[in-house]
Tab-separated table of C-alpha atoms and ligand atoms in Angstrom:
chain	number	residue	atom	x	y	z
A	1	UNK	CA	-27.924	-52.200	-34.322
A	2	UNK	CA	-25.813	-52.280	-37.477
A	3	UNK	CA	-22.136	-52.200	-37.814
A	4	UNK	CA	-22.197	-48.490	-38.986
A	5	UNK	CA	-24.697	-47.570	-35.957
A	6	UNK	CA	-21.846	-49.223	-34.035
A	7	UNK	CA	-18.915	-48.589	-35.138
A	8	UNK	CA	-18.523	-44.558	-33.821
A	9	UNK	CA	-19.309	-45.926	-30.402
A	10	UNK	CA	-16.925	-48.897	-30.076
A	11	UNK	CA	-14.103	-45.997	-28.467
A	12	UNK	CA	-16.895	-44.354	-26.276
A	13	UNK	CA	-18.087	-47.954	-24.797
A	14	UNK	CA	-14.741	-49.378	-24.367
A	15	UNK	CA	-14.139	-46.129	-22.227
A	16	UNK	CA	-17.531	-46.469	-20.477
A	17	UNK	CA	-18.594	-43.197	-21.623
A	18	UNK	CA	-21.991	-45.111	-22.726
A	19	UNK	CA	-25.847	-44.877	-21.130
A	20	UNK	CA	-26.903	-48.214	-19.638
A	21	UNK	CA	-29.186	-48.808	-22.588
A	22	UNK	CA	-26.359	-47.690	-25.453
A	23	UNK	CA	-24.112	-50.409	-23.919
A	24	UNK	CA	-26.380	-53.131	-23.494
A	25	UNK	CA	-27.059	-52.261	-27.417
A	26	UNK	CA	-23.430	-52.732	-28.545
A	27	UNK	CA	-23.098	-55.410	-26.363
A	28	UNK	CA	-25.966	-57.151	-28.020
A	29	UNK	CA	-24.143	-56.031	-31.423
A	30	UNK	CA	-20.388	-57.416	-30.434
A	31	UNK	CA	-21.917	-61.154	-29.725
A	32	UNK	CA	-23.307	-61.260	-33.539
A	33	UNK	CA	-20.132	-59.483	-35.246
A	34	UNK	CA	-16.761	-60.385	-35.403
A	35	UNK	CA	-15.757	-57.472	-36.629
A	36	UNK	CA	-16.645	-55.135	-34.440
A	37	UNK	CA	-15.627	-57.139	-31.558
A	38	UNK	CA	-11.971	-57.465	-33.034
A	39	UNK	CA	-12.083	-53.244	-33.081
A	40	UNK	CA	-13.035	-53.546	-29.002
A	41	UNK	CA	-10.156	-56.286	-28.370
A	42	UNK	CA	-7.110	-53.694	-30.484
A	43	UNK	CA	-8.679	-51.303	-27.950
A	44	UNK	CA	-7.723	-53.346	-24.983
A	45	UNK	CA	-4.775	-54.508	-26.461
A	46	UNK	CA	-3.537	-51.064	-26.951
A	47	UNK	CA	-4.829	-49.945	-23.397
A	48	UNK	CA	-2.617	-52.884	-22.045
A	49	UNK	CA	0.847	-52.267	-23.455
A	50	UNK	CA	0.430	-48.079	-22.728
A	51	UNK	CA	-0.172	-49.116	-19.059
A	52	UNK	CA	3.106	-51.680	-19.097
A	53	UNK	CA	5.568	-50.626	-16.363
A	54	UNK	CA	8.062	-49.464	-18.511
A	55	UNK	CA	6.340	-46.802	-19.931
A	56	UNK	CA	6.301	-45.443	-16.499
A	57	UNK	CA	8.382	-43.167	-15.909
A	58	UNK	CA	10.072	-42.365	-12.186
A	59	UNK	CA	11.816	-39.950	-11.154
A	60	UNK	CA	15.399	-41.163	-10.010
A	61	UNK	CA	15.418	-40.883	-6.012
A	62	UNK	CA	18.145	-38.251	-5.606
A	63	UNK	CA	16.683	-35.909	-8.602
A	64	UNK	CA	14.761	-33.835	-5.933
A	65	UNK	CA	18.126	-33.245	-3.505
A	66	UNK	CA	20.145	-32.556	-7.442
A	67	UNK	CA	17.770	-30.219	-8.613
A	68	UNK	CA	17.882	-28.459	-5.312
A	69	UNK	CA	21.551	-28.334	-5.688
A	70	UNK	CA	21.755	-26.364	-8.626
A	71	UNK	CA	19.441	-24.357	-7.904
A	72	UNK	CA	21.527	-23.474	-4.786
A	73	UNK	CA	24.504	-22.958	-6.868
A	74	UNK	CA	22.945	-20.739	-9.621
A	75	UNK	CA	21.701	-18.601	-6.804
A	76	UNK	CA	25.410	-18.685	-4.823
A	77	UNK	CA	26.234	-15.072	-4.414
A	78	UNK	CA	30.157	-14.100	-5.783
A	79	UNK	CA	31.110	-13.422	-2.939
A	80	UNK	CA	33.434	-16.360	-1.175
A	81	UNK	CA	32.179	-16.180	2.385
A	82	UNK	CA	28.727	-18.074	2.996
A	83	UNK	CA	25.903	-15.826	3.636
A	84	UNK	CA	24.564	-16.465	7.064
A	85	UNK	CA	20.177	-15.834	7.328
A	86	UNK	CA	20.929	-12.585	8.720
A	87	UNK	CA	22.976	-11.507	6.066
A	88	UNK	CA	20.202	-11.899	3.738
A	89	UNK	CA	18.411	-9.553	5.539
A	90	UNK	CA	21.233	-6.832	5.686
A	91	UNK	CA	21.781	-6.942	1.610
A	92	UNK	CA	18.859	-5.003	0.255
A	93	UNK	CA	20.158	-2.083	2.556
A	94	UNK	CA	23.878	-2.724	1.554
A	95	UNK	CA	22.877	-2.626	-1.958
A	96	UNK	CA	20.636	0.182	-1.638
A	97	UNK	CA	23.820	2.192	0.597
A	98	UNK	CA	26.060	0.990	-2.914
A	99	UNK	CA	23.823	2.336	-5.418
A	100	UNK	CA	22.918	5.557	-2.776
A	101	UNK	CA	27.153	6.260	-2.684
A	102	UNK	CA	27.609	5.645	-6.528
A	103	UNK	CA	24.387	7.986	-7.411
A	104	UNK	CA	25.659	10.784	-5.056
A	105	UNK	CA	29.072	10.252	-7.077
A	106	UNK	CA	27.561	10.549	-10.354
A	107	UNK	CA	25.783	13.912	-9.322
A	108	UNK	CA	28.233	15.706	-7.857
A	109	UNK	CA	31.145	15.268	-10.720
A	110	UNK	CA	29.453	14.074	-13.414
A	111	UNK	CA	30.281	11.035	-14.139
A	112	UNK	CA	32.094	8.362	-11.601
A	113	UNK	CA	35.597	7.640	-12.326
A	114	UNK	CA	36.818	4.177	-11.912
A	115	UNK	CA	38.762	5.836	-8.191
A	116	UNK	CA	35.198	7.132	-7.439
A	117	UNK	CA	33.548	3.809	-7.628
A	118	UNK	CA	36.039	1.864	-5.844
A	119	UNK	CA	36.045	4.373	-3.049
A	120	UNK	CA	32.239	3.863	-2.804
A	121	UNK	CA	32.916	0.197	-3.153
A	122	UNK	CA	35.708	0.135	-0.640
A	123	UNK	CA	33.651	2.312	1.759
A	124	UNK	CA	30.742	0.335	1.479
A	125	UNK	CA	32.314	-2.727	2.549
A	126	UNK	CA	33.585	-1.007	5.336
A	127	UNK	CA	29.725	0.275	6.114
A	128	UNK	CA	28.602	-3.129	5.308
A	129	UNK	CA	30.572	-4.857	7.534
A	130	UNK	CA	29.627	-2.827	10.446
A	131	UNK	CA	25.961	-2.795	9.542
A	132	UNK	CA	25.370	-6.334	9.729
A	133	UNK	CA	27.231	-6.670	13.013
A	134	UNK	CA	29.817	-9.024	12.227
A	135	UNK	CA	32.735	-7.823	10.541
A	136	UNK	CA	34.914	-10.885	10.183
A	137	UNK	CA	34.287	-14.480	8.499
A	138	UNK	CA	36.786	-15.316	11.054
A	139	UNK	CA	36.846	-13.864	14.364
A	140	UNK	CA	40.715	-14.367	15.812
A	141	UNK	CA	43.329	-12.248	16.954
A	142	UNK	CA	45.790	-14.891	16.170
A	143	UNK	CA	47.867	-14.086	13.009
A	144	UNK	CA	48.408	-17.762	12.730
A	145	UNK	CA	45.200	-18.819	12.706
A	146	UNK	CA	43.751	-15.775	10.302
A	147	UNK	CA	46.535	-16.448	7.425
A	148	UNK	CA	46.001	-20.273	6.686
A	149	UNK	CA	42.189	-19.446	6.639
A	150	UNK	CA	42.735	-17.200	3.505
A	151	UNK	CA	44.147	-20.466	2.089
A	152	UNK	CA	41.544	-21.309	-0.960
A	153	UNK	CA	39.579	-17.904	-0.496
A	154	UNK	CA	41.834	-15.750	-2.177
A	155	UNK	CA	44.825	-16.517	-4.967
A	156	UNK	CA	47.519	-14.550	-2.444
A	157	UNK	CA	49.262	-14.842	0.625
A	158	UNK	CA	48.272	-11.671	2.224
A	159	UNK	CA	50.433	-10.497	5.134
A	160	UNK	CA	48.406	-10.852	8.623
A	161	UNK	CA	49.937	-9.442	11.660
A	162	UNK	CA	48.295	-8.561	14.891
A	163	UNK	CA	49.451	-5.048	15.754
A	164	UNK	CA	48.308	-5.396	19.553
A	165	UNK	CA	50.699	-3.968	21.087
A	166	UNK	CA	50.424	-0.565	19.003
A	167	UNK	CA	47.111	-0.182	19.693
A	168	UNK	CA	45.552	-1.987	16.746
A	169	UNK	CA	44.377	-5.308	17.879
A	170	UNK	CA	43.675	-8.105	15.391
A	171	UNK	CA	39.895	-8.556	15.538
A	172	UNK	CA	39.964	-11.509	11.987
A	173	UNK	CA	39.689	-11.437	8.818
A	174	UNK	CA	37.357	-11.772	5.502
A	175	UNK	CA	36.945	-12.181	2.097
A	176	UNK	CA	35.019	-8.897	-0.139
A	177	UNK	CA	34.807	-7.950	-3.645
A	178	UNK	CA	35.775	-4.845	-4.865
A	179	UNK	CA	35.931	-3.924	-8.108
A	180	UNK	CA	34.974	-7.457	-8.983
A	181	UNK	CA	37.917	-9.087	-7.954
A	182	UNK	CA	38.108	-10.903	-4.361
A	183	UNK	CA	40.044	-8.652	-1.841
A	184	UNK	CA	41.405	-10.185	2.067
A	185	UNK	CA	40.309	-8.181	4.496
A	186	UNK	CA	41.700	-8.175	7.931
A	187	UNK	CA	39.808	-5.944	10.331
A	188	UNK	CA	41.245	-4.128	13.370
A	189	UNK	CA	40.157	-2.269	16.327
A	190	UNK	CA	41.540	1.487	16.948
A	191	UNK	CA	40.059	2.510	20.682
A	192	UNK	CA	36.277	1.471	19.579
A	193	UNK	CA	36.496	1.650	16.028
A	194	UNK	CA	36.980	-0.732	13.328
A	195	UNK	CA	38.964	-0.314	10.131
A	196	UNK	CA	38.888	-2.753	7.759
A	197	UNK	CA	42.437	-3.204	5.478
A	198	UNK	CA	41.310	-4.574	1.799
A	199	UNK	CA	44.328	-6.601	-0.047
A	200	UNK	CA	44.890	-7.304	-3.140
A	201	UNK	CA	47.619	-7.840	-5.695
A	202	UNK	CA	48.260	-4.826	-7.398
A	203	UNK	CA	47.564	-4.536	-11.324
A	204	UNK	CA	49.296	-2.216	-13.561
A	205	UNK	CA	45.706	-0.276	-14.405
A	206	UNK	CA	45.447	0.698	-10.446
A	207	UNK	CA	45.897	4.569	-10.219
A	208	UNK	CA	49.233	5.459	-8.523
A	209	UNK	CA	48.086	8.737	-7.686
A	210	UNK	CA	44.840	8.205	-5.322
A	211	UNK	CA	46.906	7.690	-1.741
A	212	UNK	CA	44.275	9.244	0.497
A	213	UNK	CA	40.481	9.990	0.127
A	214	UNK	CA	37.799	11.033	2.666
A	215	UNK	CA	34.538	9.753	1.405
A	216	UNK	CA	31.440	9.715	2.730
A	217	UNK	CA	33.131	10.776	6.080
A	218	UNK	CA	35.311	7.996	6.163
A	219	UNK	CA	38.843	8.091	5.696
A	220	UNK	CA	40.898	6.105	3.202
A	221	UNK	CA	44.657	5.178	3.112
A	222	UNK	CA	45.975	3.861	-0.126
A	223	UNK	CA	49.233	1.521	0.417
A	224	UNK	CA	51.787	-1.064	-1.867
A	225	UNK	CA	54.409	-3.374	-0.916
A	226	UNK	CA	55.241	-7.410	-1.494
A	227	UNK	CA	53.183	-6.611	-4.717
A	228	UNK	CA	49.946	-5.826	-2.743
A	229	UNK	CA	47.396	-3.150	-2.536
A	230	UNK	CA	45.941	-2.550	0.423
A	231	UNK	CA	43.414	0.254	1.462
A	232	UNK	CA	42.475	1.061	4.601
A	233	UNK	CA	39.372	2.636	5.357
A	234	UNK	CA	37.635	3.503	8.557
A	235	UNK	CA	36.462	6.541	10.650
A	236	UNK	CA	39.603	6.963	12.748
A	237	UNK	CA	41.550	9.718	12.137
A	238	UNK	CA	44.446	9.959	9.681
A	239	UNK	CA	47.452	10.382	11.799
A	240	UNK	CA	46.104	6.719	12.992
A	241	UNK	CA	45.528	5.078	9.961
A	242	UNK	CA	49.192	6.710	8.722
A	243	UNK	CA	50.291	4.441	11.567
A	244	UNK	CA	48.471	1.566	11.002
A	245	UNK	CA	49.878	2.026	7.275
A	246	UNK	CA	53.363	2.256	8.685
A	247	UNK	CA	52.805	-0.727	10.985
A	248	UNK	CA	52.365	-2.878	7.322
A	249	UNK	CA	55.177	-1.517	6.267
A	250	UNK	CA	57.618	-2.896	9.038
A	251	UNK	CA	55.863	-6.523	9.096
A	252	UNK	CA	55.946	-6.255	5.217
B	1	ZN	ZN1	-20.353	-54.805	-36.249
């Protein structure tokens, strides 16, 4: 075999990619010629140093648990509360109820104003919260133990009182969104319904006008004072949510 018969298959016989009789030829070839058998020796030389440690490369141990982590934060929901496995379940139909409320808005005036869509959004937490069976984040009817718990949640100190002895027991409180801000929400009983009261500080761009609504069936009492909205929506009738409204009022 001559050097140039050789030479195309010094790569293929380093890699064992050679017949029995192919090798035995180039083998026969490399004890006669320098050359060639320098070519074979770069070839393990270079095969050495690629396979050195330090070209390696490992993953750090905790890249697995990091990676997990953000993907756990890019997928964090806006809300503030953590969602609990059964809440996952309930949002598809919350979502679908929101965009059900804000379509049925849309049709019948044509066009949504921005009081439409936070009645829809105010009502739908209301919905929401009884849907998924668990209206609070935290389930106290002590005022004391309800206001700290706000701490952190939301930039305000809203006013918790446990009207108890007017027939509106403190059942706890929450955090929501509406209208893309984070609202408190403390949630009472009336006989056996619930009516959730959404806080938040007031801004100048809130309509002064919208006091009361009926939406969806559900009533809704519009409120100020201390520098606070608050709405409170449920499916008790007005003369009790007037009360509940005045019952703020005094503590406020
Ligand atoms: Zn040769």
């Amino acid at each position: 075999m001559s050097c140039e018969q050789a030479s195309p298959l010094l790569s293929a016989y380093f890699d064992r990619e050679l017949d029995v009789a192919k090798s035995l030829e180039i083998e026969g070839h490399l004890r006669e010629c320098e050359r060639c058998t320098a070519v074979v020796k770069q070839h393990e030389a270079l095969h050495d140093a690629l396979s050195a440690p330090s070209l390696v490369f490992a993953p750090p141990r905790d890249l697995e648990w990091r990676l997990r982590k953000a993907v756990r934060r890019e997928a964090k929901p806006r809300s503030l509360f953590v969602l609990q496995p059964w809440r996952w379940a309930a949002l598809p139909v919350a979502a679908m109820l929101a965009a059900a409320l804000s379509w049925s808005v849309a049709v019948n005036r044509g066009g949504p104003s921005a009081d439409d869509l936070m009645l829809a959004e105010l009502v739908s937490g209301h919905v929401r919260s009884l849907m998924v069976d668990h209206a609070v984040d935290i389930a106290t009817s002590d005022q004391h133990t309800v206001k700290p718990w706000f701490n952190g949640k939301v930039d305000f100190a809203p006013p918790v009182a446990d009207f108890k002895a007017n027939g509106f027991p403190l059942v706890g409180g929450r955090v929501d969104y509406i209208g893309g801000r984070p609202a408190a929400v403390l949630v009472y009983k009336r006989n056996q319904h619930f009516v959730n009261v959404f806080i938040w500080p007031a801004g100048k761009e809130e309509s002064q006008a919208l006091r009361n609504a009926t939406y969806q069936g559900y009533h809704l009492l519009r409120w100020s004072g201390s520098g606070l909205t608050f709405w409170a929506v449920s499916d008790v009738n007005s003369a009790d949510m007037e009360s509940l409204a005045r019952l703020f009022q005094e503590v406020g």
